[in-house]
Coordinates of N, CA and C in Angstrom, one line a residue:
X1 N -96.5 -17.7 116.7 CA -96.8 -16.6 117.5 C -96.2 -16.6 118.9
X2 N -96.3 -17.7 119.5 CA -95.8 -17.6 120.9 C -94.1 -17.5 120.8
X3 N -93.5 -18.2 119.7 CA -92.2 -18.2 119.7 C -91.6 -16.8 119.3
X4 N -92.4 -16.0 118.5 CA -92.2 -14.7 118.1 C -92.1 -13.8 119.5
X5 N -93.3 -14.1 120.2 CA -93.4 -13.2 121.5 C -92.2 -13.6 122.6
X6 N -91.8 -14.8 122.5 CA -90.7 -15.2 123.2 C -89.4 -14.3 123.0
X7 N -89.3 -14.1 121.7 CA -88.1 -13.3 121.2 C -88.2 -11.9 121.7
X8 N -89.5 -11.3 121.8 CA -89.6 -10.0 122.3 C -89.2 -10.0 123.9
X9 N -89.5 -11.2 124.6 CA -89.2 -11.3 126.1 C -87.7 -11.3 126.1
X10 N -87.0 -12.0 125.2 CA -85.5 -12.0 125.1 C -85.0 -10.7 125.1
X11 N -85.6 -9.9 124.1 CA -85.1 -8.5 123.8 C -85.3 -7.6 125.1
X12 N -86.4 -7.8 125.7 CA -86.7 -7.1 126.9 C -85.8 -7.3 128.0
X13 N -85.4 -8.7 128.2 CA -84.4 -9.1 129.2 C -83.0 -8.5 128.9
X14 N -82.8 -8.5 127.6 CA -81.5 -8.0 127.3 C -81.4 -6.4 127.6
X15 N -82.5 -5.6 127.3 CA -82.6 -4.3 127.7 C -82.3 -4.1 129.2
X16 N -83.0 -5.0 129.9 CA -82.8 -4.8 131.4 C -81.6 -5.2 131.9
X17 N -80.7 -6.0 131.1 CA -79.4 -6.4 131.7 C -78.4 -5.2 131.6
X18 N -78.7 -4.2 130.9 CA -77.8 -3.1 130.8 C -77.9 -2.1 132.1
X19 N -76.7 -1.8 132.8 CA -76.9 -0.9 133.9 C -77.6 0.4 133.7
X20 N -78.4 0.7 134.6 CA -79.3 2.0 134.4 C -78.7 3.0 135.5
X21 N -77.9 3.9 135.1 CA -77.1 4.8 136.0 C -77.8 6.1 136.3
X22 N -78.6 6.7 135.3 CA -79.2 7.9 135.4 C -80.6 7.7 135.9
X23 N -81.2 8.8 136.4 CA -82.5 8.6 136.8 C -83.5 8.3 135.6
X24 N -83.3 9.0 134.5 CA -83.9 8.7 133.3 C -83.8 7.3 132.8
X25 N -82.6 6.7 132.8 CA -82.4 5.3 132.5 C -83.1 4.4 133.4
X26 N -83.2 4.8 134.6 CA -83.8 3.8 135.7 C -85.3 3.9 135.3
X27 N -85.8 5.2 135.0 CA -87.2 5.3 134.7 C -87.6 4.3 133.4
X28 N -86.7 4.5 132.5 CA -87.0 3.5 131.3 C -86.9 2.3 131.6
X29 N -86.0 1.8 132.4 CA -85.8 0.3 132.8 C -87.1 -0.2 133.5
X30 N -87.5 0.9 134.3 CA -88.9 0.3 135.1 C -90.0 0.1 134.1
X31 N -90.2 1.0 133.2 CA -91.2 0.8 132.2 C -90.9 -0.5 131.4
X32 N -89.6 -0.7 131.0 CA -89.4 -1.9 130.2 C -89.7 -3.1 131.2
X33 N -89.3 -3.1 132.3 CA -89.5 -4.3 133.4 C -91.2 -4.5 133.5
X34 N -91.9 -3.5 133.5 CA -93.4 -3.7 133.8 C -94.0 -4.2 132.4
X35 N -93.4 -3.8 131.2 CA -93.8 -4.4 129.9 C -93.5 -5.8 129.9
X36 N -92.2 -6.2 130.3 CA -91.9 -7.6 130.4 C -92.6 -8.4 131.3
X37 N -92.9 -7.9 132.4 CA -93.9 -8.6 133.4 C -95.3 -8.8 132.9
X38 N -95.8 -7.8 132.4 CA -97.2 -7.9 131.8 C -97.1 -9.0 130.6
X39 N -96.1 -9.0 129.8 CA -96.1 -10.0 128.7 C -95.9 -11.4 129.3
X40 N -95.1 -11.6 130.1 CA -94.9 -12.9 130.7 C -96.2 -13.4 131.5
X41 N -97.0 -12.4 132.2 CA -98.3 -12.8 132.8 C -99.3 -13.2 131.6
X42 N -99.3 -12.4 130.6 CA -100.3 -13.0 129.6 C -99.8 -14.3 129.0
X43 N -98.6 -14.5 128.7 CA -98.1 -15.8 128.3 C -98.6 -17.0 129.1
X44 N -98.2 -16.6 130.5 CA -98.7 -17.6 131.6 C -100.1 -18.0 131.5
X45 N -101.0 -17.0 131.3 CA -102.4 -17.3 131.2 C -102.6 -18.1 130.0
X46 N -101.9 -18.2 128.9 CA -102.0 -18.8 127.8 C -101.4 -20.2 127.8
X47 N -100.8 -20.7 129.0 CA -100.3 -21.9 129.3 C -98.7 -21.9 129.1
X48 N -98.1 -20.8 128.8 CA -96.5 -20.8 128.8 C -95.9 -20.7 129.9
X49 N -95.0 -21.5 130.3 CA -94.3 -21.6 131.6 C -92.7 -21.7 131.3
X50 N -92.0 -21.1 132.2 CA -90.6 -21.1 132.0 C -90.0 -22.5 132.5
X51 N -89.0 -22.9 131.8 CA -88.4 -24.3 132.1 C -87.3 -24.0 133.3
X52 N -87.3 -24.9 134.2 CA -86.3 -24.8 135.4 C -84.9 -24.7 135.0
X53 N -84.2 -23.8 135.5 CA -83.0 -23.3 135.0 C -81.8 -23.9 136.0
X54 N -82.2 -24.9 136.7 CA -81.1 -25.4 137.7 C -81.4 -27.0 137.6
X55 N -80.5 -27.7 138.3 CA -80.6 -29.1 138.6 C -80.0 -29.7 137.6
X56 N -80.4 -31.1 137.4 CA -79.8 -32.0 136.4 C -80.1 -31.7 134.9
X57 N -79.2 -31.7 134.0 CA -79.5 -31.7 132.6 C -80.5 -32.6 132.2
X58 N -81.5 -32.2 131.4 CA -82.6 -33.1 131.0 C -82.6 -32.7 129.3
X59 N -82.2 -33.7 128.5 CA -82.2 -33.5 127.1 C -83.6 -33.2 126.6
X60 N -84.5 -33.5 127.3 CA -85.9 -33.2 126.9 C -86.3 -31.6 127.0
X61 N -85.5 -31.1 128.0 CA -85.9 -29.6 128.1 C -84.8 -28.7 128.0
X62 N -83.5 -29.2 127.9 CA -82.5 -28.4 127.9 C -81.6 -28.7 126.6
X63 N -80.9 -27.7 126.0 CA -80.0 -27.8 124.8 C -78.7 -27.4 125.5
X64 N -77.7 -28.4 125.6 CA -76.4 -28.1 126.1 C -75.5 -27.3 125.0
X65 N -75.3 -26.1 125.2 CA -74.5 -25.4 124.2 C -73.0 -25.3 124.7
X66 N -72.8 -25.6 125.8 CA -71.3 -25.6 126.3 C -71.2 -26.6 127.5
X67 N -70.0 -27.0 127.7 CA -69.8 -27.8 129.2 C -68.5 -27.1 129.6
X68 N -68.6 -27.2 131.0 CA -67.5 -26.6 131.8 C -67.0 -27.5 132.8
X69 N -65.6 -27.7 132.9 CA -65.2 -28.6 133.8 C -65.3 -27.9 135.2
X70 N -65.9 -28.6 136.2 CA -66.2 -28.1 137.5 C -65.9 -29.2 138.5
X71 N -65.1 -29.0 139.4 CA -64.9 -30.0 140.5 C -65.7 -29.7 141.7
X72 N -66.3 -28.6 141.6 CA -67.3 -28.0 142.7 C -68.9 -28.5 142.6
X73 N -69.0 -29.0 141.4 CA -70.5 -29.3 140.8 C -70.5 -30.8 140.3
X74 N -71.4 -31.5 140.6 CA -71.5 -32.8 140.1 C -71.6 -32.8 138.6
X75 N -71.1 -33.8 137.8 CA -71.2 -33.7 136.4 C -72.6 -33.6 136.1
X76 N -73.0 -33.2 134.9 CA -74.4 -33.2 134.3 C -75.4 -32.2 134.9
X77 N -74.9 -31.3 135.7 CA -75.8 -30.2 136.3 C -75.7 -28.9 135.4
X78 N -76.8 -28.3 135.3 CA -76.9 -27.0 134.6 C -76.3 -26.0 135.6
X79 N -75.3 -25.5 134.9 CA -74.5 -24.3 135.6 C -75.2 -23.0 135.4
X80 N -75.5 -22.6 134.2 CA -76.2 -21.4 134.0 C -77.1 -21.4 132.6
X81 N -77.9 -20.5 132.5 CA -78.8 -20.6 131.3 C -78.4 -19.4 130.4
X82 N -78.2 -19.8 129.2 CA -77.7 -18.6 128.1 C -79.2 -18.1 127.6
X83 N -80.2 -19.0 127.4 CA -81.3 -18.4 126.8 C -82.4 -19.3 127.5
X84 N -83.4 -18.6 128.1 CA -84.5 -19.3 128.9 C -85.3 -20.1 127.9
X85 N -85.8 -21.2 128.5 CA -86.6 -22.1 127.5 C -88.1 -22.1 128.3
X86 N -89.0 -22.4 127.4 CA -90.6 -22.3 127.8 C -91.1 -23.6 127.3
X87 N -92.3 -24.1 128.2 CA -93.1 -25.1 127.8 C -94.4 -24.4 127.5
X88 N -95.2 -25.2 126.6 CA -96.7 -24.6 126.3 C -97.5 -25.8 126.5
X89 N -98.5 -25.7 127.6 CA -99.5 -26.6 128.0 C -98.5 -28.0 128.0
X90 N -97.5 -27.9 128.7 CA -96.9 -29.3 129.0 C -95.8 -29.8 128.0
X91 N -95.7 -29.0 126.8 CA -94.8 -29.5 125.7 C -93.7 -28.4 125.5
X92 N -92.6 -28.9 125.2 CA -91.6 -27.9 125.0 C -91.8 -27.1 123.9
X93 N -91.9 -25.7 124.1 CA -92.1 -24.7 123.1 C -90.6 -24.3 122.5
X94 N -89.7 -24.0 123.5 CA -88.4 -23.9 123.1 C -87.4 -24.3 124.2
X95 N -86.5 -25.0 124.0 CA -85.6 -25.7 125.0 C -84.7 -24.5 125.4
X96 N -84.4 -24.9 126.9 CA -83.4 -23.8 127.5 C -82.0 -24.1 127.0
X97 N -81.4 -23.1 126.5 CA -79.9 -23.2 126.2 C -79.1 -23.1 127.4
X98 N -78.3 -24.1 127.8 CA -77.6 -24.1 129.0 C -76.1 -24.5 129.0
X99 N -75.3 -24.1 130.0 CA -74.1 -24.8 130.1 C -74.3 -25.8 131.2
X100 N -73.4 -26.9 130.9 CA -73.5 -28.1 131.8 C -72.2 -28.4 132.4
X101 N -72.3 -28.8 133.6 CA -70.9 -29.2 134.3 C -70.4 -30.6 133.7
X102 N -69.0 -30.8 133.6 CA -68.5 -32.0 133.4 C -67.3 -32.2 134.3
X103 N -66.9 -33.4 134.4 CA -65.9 -33.8 135.3 C -64.6 -33.3 134.7
X104 N -63.6 -32.7 135.6 CA -62.5 -32.3 135.1 C -61.6 -33.5 134.5
X105 N -60.7 -33.2 133.3 CA -60.0 -34.1 132.8 C -59.0 -34.6 133.7
X106 N -58.8 -35.9 133.6 CA -57.8 -36.6 134.6 C -58.3 -36.9 135.9
X107 N -59.7 -36.5 136.2 CA -60.2 -36.8 137.5 C -60.8 -38.3 137.4
X108 N -60.7 -39.1 138.3 CA -61.2 -40.5 138.2 C -62.0 -40.7 139.3

């Protein structure tokens, strides 16, 4: 049930990522945002919490779906999140899918 509800959150996030240019679109987006916020509050009340989306990669919390060479970020750091992860009562419900920095080739 919780995993299914997280998919609903993902779809609401996707809907909110689209630009809302007209007044009607902004009104719909506000309703979607309120629905998403209420769903997340309900999930939090049941012990569901988002996984931190920054800092060092942790294989217990994150699933690395890509690595990027970055000379401005220490290797092994989460660069960005492609799909948010969640814990439930302290256990991983869904790992966060993230991109992780790696040392540029040829760097020593």
